[in-house]
CSV table of C-alpha atoms and ligand atoms in Angstrom, one decimal:
chain,number,residue,atom,x,y,z
Q,109,MET,CA,11.2,-1.3,-22.5
Q,110,PRO,CA,11.8,-4.3,-20.3
Q,111,LEU,CA,8.9,-6.2,-18.6
Q,112,THR,CA,7.9,-4.4,-15.4
Q,113,LEU,CA,6.1,-6.3,-12.6
Q,114,THR,CA,4.1,-4.9,-9.7
Q,115,HIS,CA,5.4,-5.5,-6.2
Q,116,GLU,CA,2.8,-8.2,-5.8
Q,117,GLU,CA,3.7,-10.0,-9.1
Q,118,GLN,CA,7.4,-9.8,-8.2
Q,119,ALA,CA,6.7,-11.4,-4.8
Q,120,TRP,CA,4.8,-14.2,-6.5
Q,121,LEU,CA,7.7,-14.7,-8.9
Q,122,ASP,CA,10.1,-14.8,-6.0
Q,123,GLY,CA,8.2,-17.6,-4.5
Q,124,ARG,CA,6.8,-15.7,-1.5
Q,125,ALA,CA,3.3,-17.1,-2.2
Q,126,GLY,CA,4.4,-20.7,-2.7
Q,127,PRO,CA,6.0,-22.8,-5.4
Q,128,ALA,CA,2.8,-23.3,-7.5
Q,129,LEU,CA,2.3,-19.6,-8.1
Q,130,GLN,CA,6.0,-19.1,-8.5
Q,131,ARG,CA,6.0,-21.7,-11.3
Q,132,ALA,CA,3.0,-20.0,-12.9
Q,133,MET,CA,4.7,-16.6,-12.8
Q,134,GLU,CA,7.8,-18.1,-14.3
Q,135,ILE,CA,5.8,-19.2,-17.3
Q,136,ILE,CA,3.9,-15.9,-17.7
Q,137,VAL,CA,7.1,-13.8,-17.4
Q,138,ALA,CA,9.0,-16.1,-19.8
Q,139,LEU,CA,6.1,-15.6,-22.4
Q,140,GLY,CA,6.1,-11.9,-21.7
Q,141,LYS,CA,9.8,-11.6,-22.4
Q,142,ILE,CA,9.6,-13.7,-25.6
Q,143,TYR,CA,6.9,-11.5,-27.0
Q,144,GLY,CA,8.3,-8.2,-25.8
Q,145,ALA,CA,5.5,-7.4,-23.3
Q,146,GLN,CA,6.1,-4.4,-21.0
Q,147,ARG,CA,3.6,-5.4,-18.3
Q,148,LEU,CA,1.2,-8.0,-17.2
Q,149,ILE,CA,-2.5,-7.5,-17.2
Q,150,PRO,CA,-5.3,-9.0,-15.1
Q,151,VAL,CA,-7.6,-11.5,-16.9
Q,152,GLU,CA,-11.3,-12.0,-16.1
Q,153,SER,CA,-11.5,-15.6,-17.1
Q,154,VAL,CA,-9.3,-18.5,-18.4
Q,155,GLN,CA,-10.0,-21.5,-20.5
Q,156,ILE,CA,-7.6,-24.4,-20.3
Q,157,SER,CA,-6.7,-26.8,-23.0
Q,158,GLY,CA,-4.5,-29.9,-23.0
Q,159,VAL,CA,-7.1,-32.0,-21.2
Q,160,SER,CA,-7.1,-35.2,-23.3
Q,161,TYR,CA,-5.1,-38.1,-21.9
Q,162,ARG,CA,-4.4,-39.2,-25.5
Q,163,ASN,CA,-2.6,-35.9,-26.0
Q,164,ILE,CA,-0.8,-35.2,-22.8
Q,165,GLY,CA,-0.1,-38.8,-21.8
Q,166,ASP,CA,1.5,-39.9,-18.5
Q,167,ALA,CA,4.1,-37.2,-18.6
Q,168,GLY,CA,1.4,-34.5,-18.7
Q,169,LEU,CA,-0.5,-36.3,-16.0
Q,170,ARG,CA,2.6,-36.3,-13.7
Q,171,PHE,CA,3.2,-32.6,-14.5
Q,172,LEU,CA,-0.3,-31.7,-13.4
Q,173,GLU,CA,-0.1,-33.9,-10.3
Q,174,GLN,CA,3.0,-32.2,-9.2
Q,175,TRP,CA,1.6,-28.7,-9.8
Q,176,VAL,CA,-1.5,-29.4,-7.8
Q,177,ALA,CA,0.5,-31.0,-5.0
Q,178,GLU,CA,2.5,-27.8,-4.8
Q,179,GLY,CA,-0.8,-26.0,-4.0
Q,180,ALA,CA,-2.0,-24.9,-7.5
Q,181,ARG,CA,-5.4,-23.2,-7.2
Q,182,VAL,CA,-7.1,-21.0,-9.7
Q,183,ARG,CA,-7.6,-17.3,-8.9
Q,184,VAL,CA,-10.1,-16.4,-11.6
Q,185,PRO,CA,-13.2,-18.2,-13.2
Q,186,THR,CA,-11.7,-21.0,-15.3
Q,187,THR,CA,-13.2,-23.5,-17.6
Q,188,LEU,CA,-11.9,-26.7,-19.2
Q,189,ASN,CA,-11.6,-27.9,-22.8
Q,190,PRO,CA,-13.2,-31.2,-23.8
Q,191,THR,CA,-11.7,-34.5,-22.8
Q,192,ALA,CA,-11.3,-37.5,-25.1
Q,193,MET,CA,-14.5,-39.1,-23.8
Q,194,ASP,CA,-17.9,-38.6,-22.2
Q,195,LEU,CA,-17.0,-38.8,-18.5
Q,196,SER,CA,-20.2,-40.7,-17.7
Q,197,ALA,CA,-20.9,-42.7,-21.0
Q,198,TRP,CA,-17.3,-43.7,-21.9
Q,199,ARG,CA,-18.2,-47.4,-21.8
Q,200,GLN,CA,-20.9,-46.8,-24.4
Q,201,GLN,CA,-18.3,-45.1,-26.6
Q,202,GLY,CA,-16.0,-48.1,-26.3
Q,203,PHE,CA,-13.1,-46.7,-24.2
Q,204,ASP,CA,-10.7,-48.9,-22.4
Q,205,PRO,CA,-11.1,-48.7,-18.5
Q,206,ASP,CA,-7.4,-48.0,-18.1
Q,207,PHE,CA,-7.6,-45.0,-20.5
Q,208,ALA,CA,-10.8,-43.9,-18.8
Q,209,ASP,CA,-9.2,-44.0,-15.4
Q,210,ARG,CA,-6.4,-41.7,-16.4
Q,211,GLN,CA,-8.7,-39.4,-18.3
Q,212,GLN,CA,-10.9,-39.1,-15.1
Q,213,ARG,CA,-7.8,-38.4,-13.0
Q,214,ILE,CA,-6.8,-35.5,-15.2
Q,215,VAL,CA,-10.2,-33.9,-14.8
Q,216,GLN,CA,-10.0,-34.6,-11.0
Q,217,ILE,CA,-6.7,-32.7,-10.9
Q,218,PHE,CA,-8.3,-29.7,-12.6
Q,219,ALA,CA,-11.3,-30.0,-10.1
Q,220,GLN,CA,-8.7,-29.9,-7.2
Q,221,MET,CA,-7.3,-26.7,-8.7
Q,222,GLY,CA,-10.7,-25.2,-8.5
Q,223,VAL,CA,-11.6,-25.2,-12.2
Q,224,GLY,CA,-15.3,-24.7,-12.7
Q,225,ASP,CA,-15.5,-24.1,-8.9
Q,226,GLY,CA,-14.5,-27.7,-8.4
Q,227,VAL,CA,-16.9,-29.2,-10.9
Q,228,PRO,CA,-15.3,-28.7,-14.3
Q,229,VAL,CA,-17.6,-28.8,-17.4
Q,230,PRO,CA,-15.3,-29.8,-20.3
Q,231,THR,CA,-16.3,-28.0,-23.4
Q,232,CYS,CA,-14.8,-25.9,-26.2
Q,233,THR,CA,-17.8,-23.6,-26.2
Q,234,PRO,CA,-17.8,-22.0,-22.8
Q,235,TYR,CA,-19.7,-19.1,-24.3
Q,236,LEU,CA,-22.7,-21.4,-24.9
Q,237,ILE,CA,-22.9,-22.1,-21.2
Q,238,GLY,CA,-22.8,-18.6,-19.8
Q,239,ASN,CA,-19.1,-17.7,-20.0
Q,240,ARG,CA,-19.4,-14.7,-22.3
Q,241,PRO,CA,-16.8,-12.0,-21.6
Q,242,SER,CA,-17.9,-8.5,-22.7
Q,243,VAL,CA,-16.4,-6.3,-25.3
Q,244,GLY,CA,-12.8,-5.1,-24.4
Q,245,THR,CA,-12.3,-7.5,-21.4
Q,246,HIS,CA,-9.0,-9.3,-21.2
Q,247,ILE,CA,-9.1,-13.1,-20.9
Q,248,ALA,CA,-6.7,-15.9,-21.4
Q,249,TRP,CA,-8.3,-18.7,-23.4
Q,250,ALA,CA,-6.6,-21.6,-25.0
Q,251,GLU,CA,-9.0,-23.5,-27.3
Q,252,SER,CA,-8.4,-22.0,-30.8
Q,253,SER,CA,-12.1,-21.9,-31.8
Q,254,ALA,CA,-13.1,-20.4,-28.5
Q,255,VAL,CA,-10.3,-17.9,-28.8
Q,256,SER,CA,-11.6,-16.9,-32.2
Q,257,PHE,CA,-15.2,-16.6,-31.0
Q,258,ALA,CA,-14.2,-14.6,-27.9
Q,259,ASN,CA,-12.1,-12.1,-29.9
Q,260,SER,CA,-14.2,-11.8,-33.0
Q,261,VAL,CA,-17.9,-12.3,-32.0
Q,262,LEU,CA,-17.7,-11.2,-28.3
Q,263,GLY,CA,-15.0,-8.5,-28.8
Q,264,ALA,CA,-13.0,-9.8,-25.8
Q,265,ARG,CA,-9.2,-9.8,-26.0
Q,266,THR,CA,-7.1,-13.0,-25.8
Q,267,ASN,CA,-4.2,-14.6,-27.4
Q,268,ARG,CA,-4.2,-18.2,-28.3
Q,269,GLU,CA,-2.8,-19.6,-25.1
Q,270,GLY,CA,-0.9,-22.9,-24.9
Q,271,GLY,CA,-1.8,-25.5,-22.3
Q,272,PRO,CA,0.8,-24.5,-19.5
Q,273,GLY,CA,0.4,-20.8,-20.3
Q,274,ALA,CA,-3.4,-21.0,-19.7
Q,275,ILE,CA,-3.0,-22.8,-16.4
Q,276,ALA,CA,-0.4,-20.2,-15.4
Q,277,ALA,CA,-2.9,-17.5,-16.2
Q,278,ALA,CA,-5.6,-19.2,-14.2
Q,279,LEU,CA,-3.3,-19.5,-11.1
Q,280,SER,CA,-2.0,-15.9,-11.3
Q,281,GLY,CA,-5.0,-14.1,-12.8
Q,282,ARG,CA,-2.5,-12.5,-15.1
Q,283,THR,CA,-1.3,-12.6,-18.7
Q,284,ALA,CA,1.4,-10.7,-20.5
Q,285,ALA,CA,0.3,-7.7,-22.5
Q,286,TYR,CA,1.1,-8.5,-26.1
Q,287,GLY,CA,-0.5,-9.7,-29.3
Q,288,LEU,CA,-4.3,-9.4,-29.4
Q,289,HIS,CA,-4.5,-7.7,-26.0
Q,290,LEU,CA,-3.1,-4.6,-27.8
Q,291,GLU,CA,-5.3,-2.4,-30.0
Q,292,GLU,CA,-2.8,-2.1,-32.8
Q,293,ASN,CA,-2.7,-5.9,-33.4
Q,294,ARG,CA,-6.4,-6.1,-33.9
Q,295,ARG,CA,-6.4,-4.3,-37.2
Q,296,PRO,CA,-7.1,-6.4,-40.3
Q,297,THR,CA,-4.3,-7.7,-42.4
Q,298,SER,CA,-6.4,-8.9,-45.4
Q,299,TRP,CA,-9.7,-8.1,-47.0
Q,300,VAL,CA,-11.9,-11.1,-47.9
Q,301,GLU,CA,-14.5,-10.4,-50.5
Q,302,VAL,CA,-17.2,-13.1,-50.5
Q,303,ARG,CA,-18.9,-13.3,-53.8
Q,304,THR,CA,-20.9,-16.5,-53.4
Q,305,ALA,CA,-23.9,-17.6,-51.4
Q,306,VAL,CA,-22.9,-18.8,-47.9
Q,307,ARG,CA,-26.0,-20.4,-46.4
Q,308,GLU,CA,-25.5,-23.4,-44.2
Q,309,VAL,CA,-23.4,-23.6,-41.1
Q,310,SER,CA,-21.1,-26.0,-43.0
Q,311,ASP,CA,-20.8,-23.4,-45.8
Q,312,TYR,CA,-19.3,-21.1,-43.2
Q,313,SER,CA,-16.9,-23.9,-42.2
Q,314,ALA,CA,-15.9,-24.4,-45.8
Q,315,LEU,CA,-15.4,-20.6,-46.3
Q,316,GLY,CA,-13.2,-20.6,-43.1
Q,317,ALA,CA,-11.2,-23.6,-44.4
Q,318,VAL,CA,-10.3,-21.6,-47.6
Q,319,VAL,CA,-9.6,-18.3,-45.9
Q,320,GLY,CA,-7.6,-19.8,-43.0
Q,321,SER,CA,-5.3,-21.7,-45.4
Q,322,ALA,CA,-4.7,-18.4,-47.3
Q,323,VAL,CA,-4.3,-15.8,-44.6
Q,324,LYS,CA,-2.5,-18.1,-42.0
Q,325,ARG,CA,-2.0,-16.0,-38.9
Q,326,GLY,CA,-3.6,-12.9,-40.3
Q,327,VAL,CA,-6.7,-10.9,-39.3
Q,328,PRO,CA,-9.2,-11.1,-42.1
Q,329,TRP,CA,-11.9,-8.5,-42.6
Q,330,PHE,CA,-14.9,-10.0,-44.4
Q,331,SER,CA,-17.3,-8.2,-46.7
Q,332,GLY,CA,-20.1,-9.7,-48.8
Q,333,LEU,CA,-21.5,-12.1,-46.1
Q,334,LEU,CA,-25.2,-11.5,-45.9
Q,335,LEU,CA,-25.4,-12.6,-42.3
Q,336,THR,CA,-27.4,-10.7,-39.7
Q,337,ARG,CA,-28.3,-11.1,-36.1
Q,338,GLU,CA,-31.8,-11.9,-37.2
Q,339,ASP,CA,-30.6,-15.3,-38.5
Q,340,PRO,CA,-31.4,-17.8,-35.6
Q,341,LEU,CA,-28.1,-19.6,-36.3
Q,342,TRP,CA,-25.9,-16.5,-36.8
Q,343,GLU,CA,-23.7,-17.3,-33.8
Q,344,GLU,CA,-23.3,-21.0,-34.9
Q,345,LYS,CA,-22.3,-19.8,-38.4
Q,346,LEU,CA,-19.6,-17.5,-37.0
Q,347,LYS,CA,-18.5,-20.3,-34.6
Q,348,ALA,CA,-18.0,-22.6,-37.6
Q,349,LEU,CA,-16.2,-19.9,-39.6
Q,350,GLY,CA,-13.8,-19.1,-36.8
Q,351,ALA,CA,-13.1,-22.7,-35.9
Q,352,ALA,CA,-12.2,-23.5,-39.5
Q,353,MET,CA,-9.9,-20.6,-39.9
Q,354,ALA,CA,-8.2,-21.5,-36.6
Q,355,ALA,CA,-7.6,-25.0,-37.9
Q,356,THR,CA,-6.4,-24.6,-41.5
Q,357,GLY,CA,-4.6,-21.4,-40.5
Q,358,ALA,CA,-4.0,-19.8,-37.1
Q,359,VAL,CA,-6.5,-17.1,-37.3
Q,360,ALA,CA,-7.5,-15.9,-33.8
Q,361,LEU,CA,-9.4,-12.8,-34.7
Q,362,TYR,CA,-11.6,-11.8,-37.7
Q,363,HIS,CA,-14.1,-9.0,-38.5
Q,364,VAL,CA,-17.3,-9.3,-40.5
Q,365,ALA,CA,-18.6,-6.0,-41.9
Q,366,GLU,CA,-21.7,-4.6,-40.1
Q,367,LEU,CA,-21.8,-7.6,-37.8
Q,368,THR,CA,-19.0,-8.2,-35.4
Q,369,PRO,CA,-18.3,-5.7,-32.6
Q,370,GLU,CA,-15.0,-4.2,-33.9
Q,371,ALA,CA,-15.7,-4.5,-37.6
Q,372,GLU,CA,-16.6,-0.8,-38.3
Q,373,LEU,CA,-13.9,0.5,-36.0
Q,374,GLN,CA,-11.4,-1.6,-37.9
Q,375,ARG,CA,-12.9,-1.0,-41.4
Q,376,PRO,CA,-10.0,-0.6,-43.9
Q,377,PRO,CA,-9.8,2.9,-45.3
Q,378,ALA,CA,-10.7,3.6,-49.0
Q,379,HIS,CA,-7.1,3.2,-50.3
Q,380,HIS,CA,-5.9,0.4,-48.1
Q,381,GLN,CA,-3.0,-1.7,-49.1
Q,382,LEU,CA,-4.4,-4.9,-47.6
Q,383,GLU,CA,-3.9,-8.2,-49.3
Q,384,ARG,CA,-7.2,-9.0,-51.1
Q,385,LEU,CA,-8.8,-12.4,-51.3
Q,386,VAL,CA,-11.9,-13.1,-53.4
Q,387,VAL,CA,-13.9,-16.2,-52.6
Q,388,ASP,CA,-16.5,-17.0,-55.3
Q,389,ASP,CA,-16.8,-20.8,-54.7
Q,390,LEU,CA,-17.0,-23.0,-51.6
Q,391,ALA,CA,-16.4,-26.3,-53.4
Q,392,GLN,CA,-12.6,-25.9,-52.8
Q,393,GLY,CA,-13.2,-25.7,-49.0
Q,394,TYR,CA,-15.3,-28.9,-49.0
Q,395,ALA,CA,-12.8,-30.7,-51.2
Q,396,MET,CA,-9.6,-29.8,-49.3
Q,397,LEU,CA,-10.9,-31.7,-46.3
Q,398,SER,CA,-12.4,-34.7,-48.0
Q,399,ASP,CA,-10.5,-37.9,-48.6
Q,400,PRO,CA,-11.5,-40.4,-51.4
Q,401,VAL,CA,-13.2,-42.7,-48.9
Q,402,GLN,CA,-16.0,-45.0,-50.1
Q,403,ARG,CA,-17.4,-46.1,-46.8
Q,404,ILE,CA,-18.3,-44.1,-43.7
Q,405,ASP,CA,-18.0,-45.7,-40.3
Q,406,LEU,CA,-19.2,-42.8,-38.2
Q,407,VAL,CA,-20.9,-39.5,-38.6
Q,408,TRP,CA,-19.8,-36.8,-36.1
Q,409,VAL,CA,-21.7,-33.6,-35.5
Q,410,GLY,CA,-20.7,-31.0,-32.8
Q,411,CYS,CA,-17.3,-29.6,-33.6
Q,412,PRO,CA,-17.1,-27.0,-32.0
Q,413,HIS,CA,-19.5,-28.4,-29.4
Q,414,ALA,CA,-23.1,-28.2,-30.6
Q,415,SER,CA,-25.5,-25.5,-29.5
Q,416,LEU,CA,-29.1,-26.3,-28.6
Q,417,GLY,CA,-30.2,-25.0,-32.1
Q,418,GLU,CA,-27.8,-27.4,-33.8
Q,419,ILE,CA,-29.0,-30.4,-31.8
Q,420,GLU,CA,-32.6,-29.5,-32.7
Q,421,ARG,CA,-31.7,-29.5,-36.4
Q,422,VAL,CA,-30.2,-33.0,-36.1
Q,423,ALA,CA,-33.3,-34.2,-34.2
Q,424,GLU,CA,-35.6,-32.8,-36.9
Q,425,ARG,CA,-33.6,-34.6,-39.6
Q,426,VAL,CA,-33.5,-38.0,-37.9
Q,427,ARG,CA,-37.0,-38.0,-36.3
Q,428,GLY,CA,-38.7,-41.3,-37.0
Q,429,ARG,CA,-35.8,-42.6,-39.1
Q,430,THR,CA,-33.4,-45.5,-38.4
Q,431,LEU,CA,-29.7,-44.8,-38.8
Q,432,ARG,CA,-27.5,-47.3,-40.5
Q,433,VAL,CA,-24.3,-45.6,-39.7
Q,434,PRO,CA,-23.6,-44.5,-36.1
Q,435,LEU,CA,-24.1,-40.7,-35.5
Q,436,TRP,CA,-22.4,-39.1,-32.6
Q,437,LEU,CA,-23.2,-35.6,-31.5
Q,438,THR,CA,-20.9,-33.9,-29.0
Q,439,CYS,CA,-21.8,-30.9,-26.8
Q,440,ALA,CA,-21.3,-29.4,-23.3
Q,441,ARG,CA,-23.1,-31.3,-20.5
Q,442,PRO,CA,-25.6,-28.4,-19.7
Q,443,VAL,CA,-26.5,-28.2,-23.4
Q,444,LYS,CA,-27.2,-31.9,-23.4
Q,445,GLU,CA,-29.4,-31.6,-20.3
Q,446,ALA,CA,-31.3,-28.8,-22.0
Q,447,ALA,CA,-31.7,-30.9,-25.2
Q,448,MET,CA,-32.9,-33.8,-23.1
Q,449,HIS,CA,-35.5,-31.6,-21.5
Q,450,ALA,CA,-36.6,-30.5,-25.0
Q,451,GLY,CA,-36.9,-34.2,-26.1
Q,452,TRP,CA,-34.3,-33.9,-28.8
Q,453,VAL,CA,-31.8,-36.3,-27.2
Q,454,SER,CA,-34.4,-39.1,-27.0
Q,455,GLU,CA,-35.4,-38.5,-30.7
Q,456,ILE,CA,-31.8,-38.8,-31.8
Q,457,GLU,CA,-31.3,-41.9,-29.6
Q,458,ALA,CA,-34.5,-43.4,-30.9
Q,459,ALA,CA,-33.1,-43.2,-34.4
Q,460,GLY,CA,-29.9,-44.9,-33.2
Q,461,GLY,CA,-27.7,-41.9,-32.7
Q,462,SER,CA,-25.9,-40.8,-29.5
Q,463,VAL,CA,-25.4,-37.5,-27.8
Q,464,PHE,CA,-22.2,-37.3,-25.8
Q,465,ALA,CA,-21.1,-34.6,-23.3
Q,466,ASP,CA,-17.6,-33.6,-22.4
Q,467,ALA,CA,-16.0,-35.2,-25.4
Q,468,CYS,CA,-14.1,-34.3,-28.5
Q,469,LEU,CA,-13.6,-37.0,-31.1
Q,470,ALA,CA,-10.6,-35.3,-32.7
Q,471,ILE,CA,-8.5,-35.9,-29.5
Q,472,ALA,CA,-9.8,-39.4,-29.0
Q,473,PRO,CA,-8.2,-42.7,-30.1
Q,474,VAL,CA,-10.7,-43.0,-32.9
Q,475,ARG,CA,-9.2,-46.0,-34.6
Q,476,THR,CA,-9.0,-47.9,-31.4
Q,477,LEU,CA,-12.7,-47.2,-31.0
Q,478,GLY,CA,-13.2,-49.0,-34.3
Q,479,PHE,CA,-13.7,-46.2,-36.8
Q,480,GLU,CA,-11.5,-45.7,-39.8
Q,481,THR,CA,-13.6,-43.2,-41.7
Q,482,VAL,CA,-15.6,-40.3,-40.3
Q,483,MET,CA,-18.0,-37.8,-42.0
Q,484,THR,CA,-18.6,-34.4,-40.4
Q,485,PRO,CA,-20.1,-31.0,-41.3
Q,486,SER,CA,-17.1,-29.4,-39.5
Q,487,ALA,CA,-14.0,-28.3,-41.4
Q,488,LYS,CA,-12.1,-28.2,-38.1
Q,489,GLY,CA,-13.3,-31.6,-37.1
Q,490,ALA,CA,-12.2,-33.0,-40.5
Q,491,PHE,CA,-8.9,-31.3,-40.3
Q,492,TYR,CA,-8.0,-32.7,-36.9
Q,493,LEU,CA,-9.5,-36.1,-37.5
Q,494,ARG,CA,-7.2,-36.4,-40.5
Q,495,ASN,CA,-4.1,-35.0,-38.9
Q,496,LEU,CA,-4.4,-36.1,-35.2
Q,497,ALA,CA,-6.7,-39.1,-35.2
Q,498,ARG,CA,-5.3,-40.3,-38.6
Q,499,VAL,CA,-8.6,-41.4,-40.0
Q,500,GLY,CA,-10.1,-40.9,-43.5
Q,501,VAL,CA,-12.5,-38.0,-43.5
Q,502,ARG,CA,-15.4,-36.6,-45.6
Q,503,PHE,CA,-16.4,-33.0,-44.9
Q,504,ALA,CA,-19.9,-32.2,-46.2
Q,505,SER,CA,-23.2,-30.4,-45.3
Q,506,LEU,CA,-25.2,-31.5,-42.3
Q,507,GLN,CA,-27.9,-32.8,-44.7
Q,508,ALA,CA,-25.3,-35.0,-46.5
Q,509,CYS,CA,-24.0,-36.3,-43.2
Q,510,VAL,CA,-27.4,-37.2,-41.8
Q,511,THR,CA,-28.5,-38.7,-45.2
Q,512,THR,CA,-25.4,-40.9,-45.2
Q,513,ALA,CA,-26.2,-42.1,-41.7
Q,514,ILE,CA,-29.7,-42.9,-42.7
Q,515,ARG,CA,-28.9,-44.6,-46.0
Q,516,GLY,CA,-25.8,-46.4,-44.7
Q,517,GLU,CA,-23.9,-45.4,-47.8
Q,518,LEU,CA,-22.0,-42.3,-48.7
Q,519,PHE,CA,-24.3,-39.5,-49.9
Q,520,ASP,CA,-22.5,-36.4,-51.1
Q,521,GLY,CA,-25.6,-34.3,-51.7
E,72,LIG,FE1,-14.0,-28.6,-29.9
E,72,LIG,FE2,-12.7,-30.7,-30.5
E,72,LIG,FE3,-13.7,-29.4,-32.4
E,72,LIG,S1,-12.1,-29.2,-29.0
E,72,LIG,S2,-13.6,-27.3,-31.7
E,72,LIG,S3,-14.9,-30.5,-30.7
E,72,LIG,S4,-11.7,-30.4,-32.5
């Protein structure tokens, strides 16, 4: 069946509501045709990626300028992925004023479009600052870790949107009905049996690194994870698991037995033919994202952006200590403000660490900032630091990362 549009959607596509919306519709319709969609569906929220000046460059900046000059305005609540830098503290991070100017301009353009009601809050964890779509709602999010969290932990429905596709969805309030918007594509494709203790947040990251690289684009169904909603960090653990699988693979949805909203509905039948993966050791996950570096220039915590609970854990570990290696923690600005209120930011700063808002180190010019090696408790962070920022990485537990920062020499725990 061909893609069918409503009268209103057809009018937008014909340019009767202006060139900005027409361009958005052209993108949505093109994606719909590529993926065999039969209709478009309304989305309740959008999350836009492609915000870093380092990634989109001047060509991307001009593209956005032209779109907003044509009248591009968002139609549904829309949030923004991190930028390369803290929009207030970029000097402290060591950014060049010219780079900072262009990065600020990109954020201004999104503000003009109405992202965040004109005040964008760049973060990859919109669900930690109140944007939590409910089970079954259709959304169009772009950041891969947020897509995974929304689909798997919140039970919302989104594909992994690209940069222009997400903007087009924000301007039209529509996306094409294909992929994970359809029930039949939310069924598991592999059964992952976990037969080892998975305790720390970074252990979930290591597990995700192993599973993502094995199942690629699949939908894994996990058993054997002894995680419950009583664990105060259960969401952080699933955040880490999903982010890692989205990085080493392209997993956008997973189910955890007796925990995630669709897991029991999607439980594989007794005689299923699913690919089976047994994970009985996490060492491989840590090793696959660790380079043979001897010296650490920077410790980075907060990929995906840290929750209040994660900031508290760092503050507890550095309280009264002096860091010999810089430690940067990244989070959403409202989370930083709450952590300041709790006193955790000043404890981290007193030790010599920094808490930055808005920023993602993986999309920053890390070498230009003076760092050649970075240690992190995030598999996704290590994956992109290695592949995008081109620095040496060490992926380890939070305890090992903080101990390294305190001792000034690599501690592997
Ligand atoms: Fe977020 Fe950047 Fe990590 S966008 S998930 S902090 S790589």
